[in-house]
PDB file of C-alpha atoms in Angstrom:
ATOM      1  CA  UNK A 144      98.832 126.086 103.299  1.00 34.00           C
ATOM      2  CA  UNK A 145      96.116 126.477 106.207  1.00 36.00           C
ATOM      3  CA  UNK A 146      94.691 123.371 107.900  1.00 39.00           C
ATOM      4  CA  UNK A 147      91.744 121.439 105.423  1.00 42.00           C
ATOM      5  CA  UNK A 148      92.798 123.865 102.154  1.00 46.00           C
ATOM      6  CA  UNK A 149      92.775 122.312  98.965  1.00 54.00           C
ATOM      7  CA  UNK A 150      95.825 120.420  97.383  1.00 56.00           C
ATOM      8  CA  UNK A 151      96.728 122.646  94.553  1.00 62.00           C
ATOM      9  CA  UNK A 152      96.459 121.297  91.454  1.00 82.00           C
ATOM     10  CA  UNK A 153      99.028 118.982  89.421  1.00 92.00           C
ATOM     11  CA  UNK A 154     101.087 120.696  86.570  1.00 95.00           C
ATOM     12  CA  UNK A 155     104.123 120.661  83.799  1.00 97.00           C
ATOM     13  CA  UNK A 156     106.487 123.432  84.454  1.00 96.00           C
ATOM     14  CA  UNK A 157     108.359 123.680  81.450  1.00 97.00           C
ATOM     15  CA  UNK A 158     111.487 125.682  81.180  1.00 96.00           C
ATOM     16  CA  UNK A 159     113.835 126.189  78.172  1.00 97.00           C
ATOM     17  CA  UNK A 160     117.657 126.800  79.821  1.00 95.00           C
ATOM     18  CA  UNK A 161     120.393 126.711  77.619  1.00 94.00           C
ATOM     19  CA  UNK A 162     119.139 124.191  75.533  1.00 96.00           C
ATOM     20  CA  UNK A 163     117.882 122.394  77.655  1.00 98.00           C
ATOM     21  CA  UNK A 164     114.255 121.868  78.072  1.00 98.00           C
ATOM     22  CA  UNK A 165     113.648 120.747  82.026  1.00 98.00           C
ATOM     23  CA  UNK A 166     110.058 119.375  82.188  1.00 98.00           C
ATOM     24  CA  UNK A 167     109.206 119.524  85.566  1.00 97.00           C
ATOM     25  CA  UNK A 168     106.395 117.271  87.774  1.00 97.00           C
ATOM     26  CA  UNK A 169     104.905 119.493  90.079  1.00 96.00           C
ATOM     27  CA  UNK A 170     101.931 117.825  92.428  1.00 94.00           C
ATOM     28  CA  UNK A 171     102.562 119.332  95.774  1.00 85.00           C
ATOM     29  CA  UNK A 172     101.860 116.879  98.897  1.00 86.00           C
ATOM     30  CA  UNK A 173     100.807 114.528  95.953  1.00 91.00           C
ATOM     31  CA  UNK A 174     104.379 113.257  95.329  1.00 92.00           C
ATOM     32  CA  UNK A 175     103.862 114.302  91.707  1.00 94.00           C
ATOM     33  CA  UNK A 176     101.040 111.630  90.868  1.00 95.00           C
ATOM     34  CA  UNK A 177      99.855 112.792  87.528  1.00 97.00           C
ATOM     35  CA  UNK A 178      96.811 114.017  86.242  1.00 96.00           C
ATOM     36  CA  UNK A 179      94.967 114.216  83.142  1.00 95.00           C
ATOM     37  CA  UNK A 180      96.247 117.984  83.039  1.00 95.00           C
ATOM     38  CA  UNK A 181      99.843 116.655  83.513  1.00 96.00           C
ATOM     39  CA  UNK A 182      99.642 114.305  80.618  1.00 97.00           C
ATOM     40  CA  UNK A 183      98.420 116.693  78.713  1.00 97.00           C
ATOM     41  CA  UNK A 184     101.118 119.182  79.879  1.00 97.00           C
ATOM     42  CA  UNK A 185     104.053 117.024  79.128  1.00 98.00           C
ATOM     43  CA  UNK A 186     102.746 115.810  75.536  1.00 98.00           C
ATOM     44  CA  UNK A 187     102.862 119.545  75.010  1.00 98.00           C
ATOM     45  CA  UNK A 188     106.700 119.502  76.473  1.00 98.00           C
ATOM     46  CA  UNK A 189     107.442 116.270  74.503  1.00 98.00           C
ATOM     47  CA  UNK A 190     106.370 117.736  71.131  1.00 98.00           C
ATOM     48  CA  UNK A 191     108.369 120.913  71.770  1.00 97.00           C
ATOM     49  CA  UNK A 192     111.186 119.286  72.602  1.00 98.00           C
ATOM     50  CA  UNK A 193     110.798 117.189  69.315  1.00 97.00           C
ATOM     51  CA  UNK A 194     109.954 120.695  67.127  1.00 97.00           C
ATOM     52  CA  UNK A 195     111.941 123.363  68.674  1.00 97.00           C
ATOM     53  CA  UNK A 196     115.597 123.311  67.158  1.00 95.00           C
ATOM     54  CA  UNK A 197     116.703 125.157  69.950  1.00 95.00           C
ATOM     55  CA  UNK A 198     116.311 121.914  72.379  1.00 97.00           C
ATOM     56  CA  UNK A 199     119.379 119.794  72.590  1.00 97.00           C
ATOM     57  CA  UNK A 200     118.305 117.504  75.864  1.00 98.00           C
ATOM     58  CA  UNK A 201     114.687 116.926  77.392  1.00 98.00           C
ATOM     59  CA  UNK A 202     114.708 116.521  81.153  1.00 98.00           C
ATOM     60  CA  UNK A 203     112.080 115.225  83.264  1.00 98.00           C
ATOM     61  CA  UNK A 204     112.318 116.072  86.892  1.00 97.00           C
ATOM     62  CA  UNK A 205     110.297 116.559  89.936  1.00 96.00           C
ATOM     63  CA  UNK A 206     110.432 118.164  93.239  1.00 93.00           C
ATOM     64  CA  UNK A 207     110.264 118.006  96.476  1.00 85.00           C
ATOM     65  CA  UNK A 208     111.399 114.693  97.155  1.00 89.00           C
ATOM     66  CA  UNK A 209     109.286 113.229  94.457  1.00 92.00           C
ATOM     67  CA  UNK A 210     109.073 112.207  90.885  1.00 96.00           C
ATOM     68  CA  UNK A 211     106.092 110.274  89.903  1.00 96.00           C
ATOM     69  CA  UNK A 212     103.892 108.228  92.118  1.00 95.00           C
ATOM     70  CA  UNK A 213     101.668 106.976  89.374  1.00 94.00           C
ATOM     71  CA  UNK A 214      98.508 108.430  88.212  1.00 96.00           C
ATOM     72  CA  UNK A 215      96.391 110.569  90.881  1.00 96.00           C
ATOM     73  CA  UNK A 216      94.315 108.087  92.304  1.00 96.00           C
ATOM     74  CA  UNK A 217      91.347 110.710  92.583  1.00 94.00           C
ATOM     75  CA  UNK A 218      91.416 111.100  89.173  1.00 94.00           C
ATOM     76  CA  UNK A 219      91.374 107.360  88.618  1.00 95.00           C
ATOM     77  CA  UNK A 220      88.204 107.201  90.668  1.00 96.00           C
ATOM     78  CA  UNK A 221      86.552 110.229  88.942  1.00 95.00           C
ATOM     79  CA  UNK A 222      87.945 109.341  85.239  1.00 94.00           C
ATOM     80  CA  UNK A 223      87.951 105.628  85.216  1.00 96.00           C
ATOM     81  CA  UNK A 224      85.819 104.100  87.808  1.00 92.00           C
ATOM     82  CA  UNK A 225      83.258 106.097  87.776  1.00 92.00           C
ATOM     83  CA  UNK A 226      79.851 105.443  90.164  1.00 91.00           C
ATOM     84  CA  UNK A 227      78.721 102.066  90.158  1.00 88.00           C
ATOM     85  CA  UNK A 228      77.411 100.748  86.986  1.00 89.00           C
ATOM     86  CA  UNK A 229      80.043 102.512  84.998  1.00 91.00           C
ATOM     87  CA  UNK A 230      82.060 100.916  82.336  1.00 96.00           C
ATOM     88  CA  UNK A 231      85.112 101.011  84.383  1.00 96.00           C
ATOM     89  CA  UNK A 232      86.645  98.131  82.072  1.00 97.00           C
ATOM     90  CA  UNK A 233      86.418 100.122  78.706  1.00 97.00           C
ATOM     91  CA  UNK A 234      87.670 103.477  80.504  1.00 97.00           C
ATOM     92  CA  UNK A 235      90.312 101.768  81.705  1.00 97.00           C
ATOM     93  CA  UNK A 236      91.317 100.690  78.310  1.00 97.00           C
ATOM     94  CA  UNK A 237      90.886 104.081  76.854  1.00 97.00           C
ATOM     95  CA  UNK A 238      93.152 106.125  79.851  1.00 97.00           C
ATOM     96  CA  UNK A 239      95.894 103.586  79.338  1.00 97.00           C
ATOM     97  CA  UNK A 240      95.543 104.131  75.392  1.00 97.00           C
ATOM     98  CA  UNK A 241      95.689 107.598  76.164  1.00 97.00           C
ATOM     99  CA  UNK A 242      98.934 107.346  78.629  1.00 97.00           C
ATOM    100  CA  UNK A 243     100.038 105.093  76.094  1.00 97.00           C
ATOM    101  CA  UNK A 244     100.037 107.840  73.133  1.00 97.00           C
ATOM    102  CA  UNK A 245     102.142 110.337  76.064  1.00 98.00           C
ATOM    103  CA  UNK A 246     104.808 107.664  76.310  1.00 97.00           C
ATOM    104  CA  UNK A 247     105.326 106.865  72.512  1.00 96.00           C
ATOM    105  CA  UNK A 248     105.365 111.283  72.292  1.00 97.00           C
ATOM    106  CA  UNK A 249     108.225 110.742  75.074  1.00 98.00           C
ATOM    107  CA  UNK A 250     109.832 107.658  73.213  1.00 96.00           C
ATOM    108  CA  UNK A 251     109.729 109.617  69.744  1.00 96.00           C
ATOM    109  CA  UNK A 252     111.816 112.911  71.112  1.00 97.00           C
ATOM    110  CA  UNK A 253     114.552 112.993  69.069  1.00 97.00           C
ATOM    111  CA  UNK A 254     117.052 114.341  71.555  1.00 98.00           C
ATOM    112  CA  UNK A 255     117.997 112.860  75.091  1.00 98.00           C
ATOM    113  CA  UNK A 256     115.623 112.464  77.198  1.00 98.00           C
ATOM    114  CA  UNK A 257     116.840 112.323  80.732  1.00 98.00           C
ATOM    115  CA  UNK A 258     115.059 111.587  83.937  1.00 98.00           C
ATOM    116  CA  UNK A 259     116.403 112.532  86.998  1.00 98.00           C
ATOM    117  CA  UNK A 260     114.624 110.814  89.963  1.00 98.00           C
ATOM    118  CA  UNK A 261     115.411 111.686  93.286  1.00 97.00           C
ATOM    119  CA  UNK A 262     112.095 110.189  95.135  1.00 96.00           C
ATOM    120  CA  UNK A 263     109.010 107.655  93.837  1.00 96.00           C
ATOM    121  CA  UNK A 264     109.138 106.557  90.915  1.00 97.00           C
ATOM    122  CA  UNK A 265     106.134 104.493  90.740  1.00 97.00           C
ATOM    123  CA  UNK A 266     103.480 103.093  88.425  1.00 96.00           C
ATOM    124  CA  UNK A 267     103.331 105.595  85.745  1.00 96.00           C
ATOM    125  CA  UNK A 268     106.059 106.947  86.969  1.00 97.00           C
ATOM    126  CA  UNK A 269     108.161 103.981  86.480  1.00 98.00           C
ATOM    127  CA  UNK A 270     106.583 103.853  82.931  1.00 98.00           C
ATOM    128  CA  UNK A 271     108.330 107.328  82.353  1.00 98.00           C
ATOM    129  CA  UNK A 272     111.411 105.837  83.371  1.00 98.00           C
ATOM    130  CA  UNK A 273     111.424 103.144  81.196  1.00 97.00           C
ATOM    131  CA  UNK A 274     110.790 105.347  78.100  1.00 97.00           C
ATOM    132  CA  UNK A 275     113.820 107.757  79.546  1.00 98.00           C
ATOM    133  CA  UNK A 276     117.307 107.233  77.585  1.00 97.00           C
ATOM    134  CA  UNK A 277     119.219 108.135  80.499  1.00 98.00           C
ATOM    135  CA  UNK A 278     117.967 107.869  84.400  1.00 98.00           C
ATOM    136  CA  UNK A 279     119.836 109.798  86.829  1.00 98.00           C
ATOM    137  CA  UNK A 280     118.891 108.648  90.422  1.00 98.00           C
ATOM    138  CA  UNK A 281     119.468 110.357  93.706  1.00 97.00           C
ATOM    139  CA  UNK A 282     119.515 109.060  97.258  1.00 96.00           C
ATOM    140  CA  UNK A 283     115.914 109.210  97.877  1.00 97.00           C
ATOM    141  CA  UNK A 284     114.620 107.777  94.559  1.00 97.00           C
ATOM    142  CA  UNK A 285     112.775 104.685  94.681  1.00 97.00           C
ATOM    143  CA  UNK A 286     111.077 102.323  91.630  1.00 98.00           C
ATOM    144  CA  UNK A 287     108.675  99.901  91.603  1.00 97.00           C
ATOM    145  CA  UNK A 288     104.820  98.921  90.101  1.00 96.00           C
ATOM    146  CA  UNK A 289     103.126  98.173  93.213  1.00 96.00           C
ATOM    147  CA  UNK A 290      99.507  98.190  91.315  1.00 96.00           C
ATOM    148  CA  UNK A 291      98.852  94.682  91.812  1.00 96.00           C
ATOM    149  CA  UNK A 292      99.333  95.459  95.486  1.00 96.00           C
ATOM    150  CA  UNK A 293      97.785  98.553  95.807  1.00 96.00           C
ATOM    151  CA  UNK A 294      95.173  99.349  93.172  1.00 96.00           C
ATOM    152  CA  UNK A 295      94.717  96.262  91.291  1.00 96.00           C
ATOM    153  CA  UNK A 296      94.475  97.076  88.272  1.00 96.00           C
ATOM    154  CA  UNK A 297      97.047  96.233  85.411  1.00 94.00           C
ATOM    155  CA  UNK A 298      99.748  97.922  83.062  1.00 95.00           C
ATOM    156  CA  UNK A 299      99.863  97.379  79.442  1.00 96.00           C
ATOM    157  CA  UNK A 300     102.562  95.420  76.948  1.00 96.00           C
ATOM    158  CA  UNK A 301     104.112  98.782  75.212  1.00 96.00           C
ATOM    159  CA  UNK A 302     105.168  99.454  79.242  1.00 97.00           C
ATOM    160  CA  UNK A 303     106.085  95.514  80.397  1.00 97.00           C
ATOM    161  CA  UNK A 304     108.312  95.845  76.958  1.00 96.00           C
ATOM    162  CA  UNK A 305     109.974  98.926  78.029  1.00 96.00           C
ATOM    163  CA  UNK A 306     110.449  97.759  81.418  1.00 97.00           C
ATOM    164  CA  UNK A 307     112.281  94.582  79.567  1.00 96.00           C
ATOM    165  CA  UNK A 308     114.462  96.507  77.574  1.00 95.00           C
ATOM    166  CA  UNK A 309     115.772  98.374  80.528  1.00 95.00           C
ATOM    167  CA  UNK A 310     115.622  95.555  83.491  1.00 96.00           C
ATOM    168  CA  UNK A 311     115.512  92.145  81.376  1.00 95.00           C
ATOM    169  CA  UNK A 312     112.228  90.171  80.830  1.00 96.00           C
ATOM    170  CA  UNK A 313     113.079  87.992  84.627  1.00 96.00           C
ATOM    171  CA  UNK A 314     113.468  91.297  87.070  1.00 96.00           C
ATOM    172  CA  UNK A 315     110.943  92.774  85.062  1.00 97.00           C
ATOM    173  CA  UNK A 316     108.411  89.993  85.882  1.00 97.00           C
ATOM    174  CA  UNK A 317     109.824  89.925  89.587  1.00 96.00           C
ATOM    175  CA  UNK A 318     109.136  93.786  90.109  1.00 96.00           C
ATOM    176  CA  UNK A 319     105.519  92.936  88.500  1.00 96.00           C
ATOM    177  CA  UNK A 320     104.353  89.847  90.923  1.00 97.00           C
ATOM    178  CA  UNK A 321     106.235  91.001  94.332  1.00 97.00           C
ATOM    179  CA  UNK A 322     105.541  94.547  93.960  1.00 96.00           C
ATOM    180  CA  UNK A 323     108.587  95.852  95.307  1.00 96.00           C
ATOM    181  CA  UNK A 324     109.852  99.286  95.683  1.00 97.00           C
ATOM    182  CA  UNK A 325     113.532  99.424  94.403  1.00 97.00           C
ATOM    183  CA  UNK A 326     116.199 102.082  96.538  1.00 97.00           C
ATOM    184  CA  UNK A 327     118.484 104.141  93.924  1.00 97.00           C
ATOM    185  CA  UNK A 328     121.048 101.270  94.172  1.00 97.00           C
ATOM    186  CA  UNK A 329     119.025  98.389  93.457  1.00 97.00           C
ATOM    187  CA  UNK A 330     117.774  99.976  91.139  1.00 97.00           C
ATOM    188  CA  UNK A 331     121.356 100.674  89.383  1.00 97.00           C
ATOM    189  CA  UNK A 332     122.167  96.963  89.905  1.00 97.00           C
ATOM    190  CA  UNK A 333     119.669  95.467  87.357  1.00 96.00           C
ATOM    191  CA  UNK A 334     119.804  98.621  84.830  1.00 95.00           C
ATOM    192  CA  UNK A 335     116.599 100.755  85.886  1.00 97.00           C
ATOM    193  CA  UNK A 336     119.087 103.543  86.695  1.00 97.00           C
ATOM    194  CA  UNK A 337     122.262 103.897  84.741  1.00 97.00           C
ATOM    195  CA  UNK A 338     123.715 107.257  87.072  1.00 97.00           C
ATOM    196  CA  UNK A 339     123.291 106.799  91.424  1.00 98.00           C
ATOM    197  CA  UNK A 340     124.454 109.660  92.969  1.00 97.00           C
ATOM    198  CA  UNK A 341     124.464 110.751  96.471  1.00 96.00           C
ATOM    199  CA  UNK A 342     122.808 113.909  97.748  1.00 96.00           C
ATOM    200  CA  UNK A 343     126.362 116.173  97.609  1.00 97.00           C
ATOM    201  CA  UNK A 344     126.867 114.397  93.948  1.00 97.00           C
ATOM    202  CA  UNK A 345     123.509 114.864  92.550  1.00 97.00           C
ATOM    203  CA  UNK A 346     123.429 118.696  91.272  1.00 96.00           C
ATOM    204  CA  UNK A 347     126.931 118.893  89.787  1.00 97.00           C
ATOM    205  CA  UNK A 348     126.435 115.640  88.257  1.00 97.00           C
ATOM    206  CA  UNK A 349     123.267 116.360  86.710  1.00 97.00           C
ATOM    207  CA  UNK A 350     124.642 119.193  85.406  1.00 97.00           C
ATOM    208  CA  UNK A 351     128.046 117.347  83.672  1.00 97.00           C
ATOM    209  CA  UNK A 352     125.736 114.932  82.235  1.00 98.00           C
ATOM    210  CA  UNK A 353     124.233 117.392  80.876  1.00 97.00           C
ATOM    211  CA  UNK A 354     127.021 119.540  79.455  1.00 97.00           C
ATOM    212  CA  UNK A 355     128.220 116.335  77.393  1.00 97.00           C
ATOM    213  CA  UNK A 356     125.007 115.373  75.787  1.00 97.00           C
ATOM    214  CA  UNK A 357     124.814 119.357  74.502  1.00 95.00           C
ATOM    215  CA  UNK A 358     128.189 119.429  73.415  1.00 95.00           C
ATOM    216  CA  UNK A 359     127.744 116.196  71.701  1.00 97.00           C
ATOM    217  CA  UNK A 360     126.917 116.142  67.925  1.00 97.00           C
ATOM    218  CA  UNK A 361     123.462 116.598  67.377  1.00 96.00           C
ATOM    219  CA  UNK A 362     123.118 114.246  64.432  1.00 96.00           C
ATOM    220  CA  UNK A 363     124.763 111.696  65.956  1.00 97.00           C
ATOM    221  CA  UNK A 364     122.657 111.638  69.074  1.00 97.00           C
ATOM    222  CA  UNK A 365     119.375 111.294  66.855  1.00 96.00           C
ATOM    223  CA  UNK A 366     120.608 108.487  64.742  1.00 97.00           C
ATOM    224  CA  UNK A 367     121.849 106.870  67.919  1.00 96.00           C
ATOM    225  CA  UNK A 368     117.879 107.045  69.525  1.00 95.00           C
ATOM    226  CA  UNK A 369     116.658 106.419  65.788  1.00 94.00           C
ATOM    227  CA  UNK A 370     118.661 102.878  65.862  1.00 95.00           C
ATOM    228  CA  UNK A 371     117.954 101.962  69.068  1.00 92.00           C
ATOM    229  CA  UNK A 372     113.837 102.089  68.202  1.00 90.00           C
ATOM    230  CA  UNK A 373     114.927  99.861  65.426  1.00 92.00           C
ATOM    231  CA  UNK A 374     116.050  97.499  66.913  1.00 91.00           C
ATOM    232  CA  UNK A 375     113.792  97.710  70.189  1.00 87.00           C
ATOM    233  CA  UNK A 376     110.733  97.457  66.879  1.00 85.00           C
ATOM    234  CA  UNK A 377     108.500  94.555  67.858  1.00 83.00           C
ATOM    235  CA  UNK A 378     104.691  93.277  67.488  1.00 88.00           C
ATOM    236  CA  UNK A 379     103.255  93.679  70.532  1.00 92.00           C
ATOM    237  CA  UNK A 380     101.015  91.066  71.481  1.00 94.00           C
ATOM    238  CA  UNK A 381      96.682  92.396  72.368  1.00 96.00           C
ATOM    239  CA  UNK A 382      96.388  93.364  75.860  1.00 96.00           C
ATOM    240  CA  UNK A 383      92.923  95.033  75.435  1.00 97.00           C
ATOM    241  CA  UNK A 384      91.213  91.541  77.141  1.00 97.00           C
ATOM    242  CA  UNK A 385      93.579  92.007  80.291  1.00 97.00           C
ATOM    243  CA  UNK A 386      93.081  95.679  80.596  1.00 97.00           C
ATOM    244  CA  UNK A 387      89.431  95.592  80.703  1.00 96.00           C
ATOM    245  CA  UNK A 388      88.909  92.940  83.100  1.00 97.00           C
ATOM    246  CA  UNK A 389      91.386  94.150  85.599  1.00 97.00           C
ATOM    247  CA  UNK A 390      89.826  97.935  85.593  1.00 97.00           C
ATOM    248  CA  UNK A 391      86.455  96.715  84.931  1.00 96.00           C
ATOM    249  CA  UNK A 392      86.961  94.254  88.145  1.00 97.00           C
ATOM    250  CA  UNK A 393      85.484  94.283  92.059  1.00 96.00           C
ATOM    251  CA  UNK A 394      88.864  94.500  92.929  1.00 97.00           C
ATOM    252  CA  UNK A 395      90.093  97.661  91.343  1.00 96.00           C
ATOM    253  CA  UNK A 396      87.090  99.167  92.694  1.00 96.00           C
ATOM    254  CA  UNK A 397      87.872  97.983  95.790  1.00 96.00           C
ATOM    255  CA  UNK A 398      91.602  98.932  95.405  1.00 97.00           C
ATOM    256  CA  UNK A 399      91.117 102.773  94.609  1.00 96.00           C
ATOM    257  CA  UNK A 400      88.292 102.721  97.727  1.00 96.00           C
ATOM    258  CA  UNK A 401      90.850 101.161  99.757  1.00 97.00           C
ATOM    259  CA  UNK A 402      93.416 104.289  98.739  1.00 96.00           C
ATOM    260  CA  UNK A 403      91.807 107.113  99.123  1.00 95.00           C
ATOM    261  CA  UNK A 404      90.047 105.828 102.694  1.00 96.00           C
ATOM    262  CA  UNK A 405      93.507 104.897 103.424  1.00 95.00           C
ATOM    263  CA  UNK A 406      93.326 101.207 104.549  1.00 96.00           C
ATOM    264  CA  UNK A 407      94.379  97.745 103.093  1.00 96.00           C
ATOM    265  CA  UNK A 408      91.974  96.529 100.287  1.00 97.00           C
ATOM    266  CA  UNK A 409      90.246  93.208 101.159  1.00 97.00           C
ATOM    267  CA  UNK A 410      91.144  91.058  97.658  1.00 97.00           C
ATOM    268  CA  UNK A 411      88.215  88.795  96.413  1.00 96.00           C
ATOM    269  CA  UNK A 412      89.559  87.818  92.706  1.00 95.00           C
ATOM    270  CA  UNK A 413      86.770  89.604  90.967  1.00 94.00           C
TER     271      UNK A 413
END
């Protein structure tokens, strides 16, 4: 890529390999932040993988040292914030409602899904780790929703939930107020990642993870996820008010300005 050209443009790469359907982040120099395109993309992926008969195991997977780093903070500027005077607070309702609708296509796959993070994991990135059933993590992955740090803005309860189920309601709210960025093994220690391999480890144990979930009985696997959401079944509470005033806020305009000038945003709690 020459000096000042264009980042190319987020996508899904989906490809079907033995029965196993590897959904793949690709953002070059964007460590996979997703796009509108991308959501779109891997709804597309989620509801094959929930169609075709031919898929035994969904993976999600990204490249380059990356994952997810959240959304692409352009497009939050361009889609939610808008120019001043926008309704930043209602858009922000309606793109998490709309992220929202990706995860509960990701959550409602009836095979494995399986994400395999070997770099950020971060906002909604972290989101699609918590809707996973199995996280593999390499030596460079690292987790963490940093928003109230970085963008100010806000997750919803369908994602706090998920993030409960995996890391317990306490580390959950931790990760949440501190904004820390998890390494592979912390992230192992309080259940965000249930496989850590090293770098040497990572392919062939990918691929024997793998191997048993296809050679496992179909049926079985799908009654196993179908129980699970049972139990996991719960009212959540409204989070429509909270959504809207942290995207409709000073501060998240001041956050995403912050971002893409690259500097620290200056707070005011408004």
């Amino acid at each position: 890529m020459t000096a000042g050209a264009a980042s190319p443009p987020g996508r899904v790469r989906t490809d079907l390999r033995s029965g196993v359907l590897h959904a793949v982040l690709e953002h070059p120099r964007r460590l996979g932040a997703l796009t509108s395109a991308m959501y779109d993309e891997l709804a597309t992926a989620c509801g094959r993988a929930s169609a075709d008969p031919g898929v035994r195991v969904l993976v999600l997977e990204g490249t380059d040292g990356a994952f997810a780093a959240g959304t692409d903070v352009r497009m939050l500027a361009e889609e939610v914030l808008g120019p001043p005077g926008s309704d930043a607070g209602a858009a922000g309702v309606a793109y998490e409602r709309r992220v929202g609708e990706v995860l509960q296509a990701l959550q409602d796959v009836p095979v494995p899904v399986v994400a395999v993070v070997d770099g950020p994991a971060a906002g909604a990135g972290l989101a699609l780790v918590a809707c996973s059933d199995v996280v593999v993590a390499g030596p460079r992955a690292r987790f963490g929703l940093p928003v109230a740090r970085t963008l100010g803005n806000c997750v919803p309860a369908s994602v706090v939930a998920a993030l409960a189920r995996r890391a317990g309601p306490a580390r959950t709210r931790a990760l949440l107020l501190t904004s820390r960025m998890l390494d592979a093994r912390e992230a192992g220690a309080v259940g965000l990642a249930d496989v850590v391999l090293e770098a040497e480890e990572l392919d062939a144990g990918v691929r024997d993870l793998l191997d048993g979930l296809r050679s496992a009985a179909p049926l079985a696997l799908a009654a196993f996820k179908q129980l699970d959401r049972r139990l996991a079944a719960v009212d959540l509470p409204d989070d429509e008010d909270l959504l809207r005033a942290c995207y409709g806020s000073s501060d998240f305009r001041e956050g995403v300005t912050a971002f893409l000038d690259r500097r620290p945003p200056r707070w005011e709690g408004r």
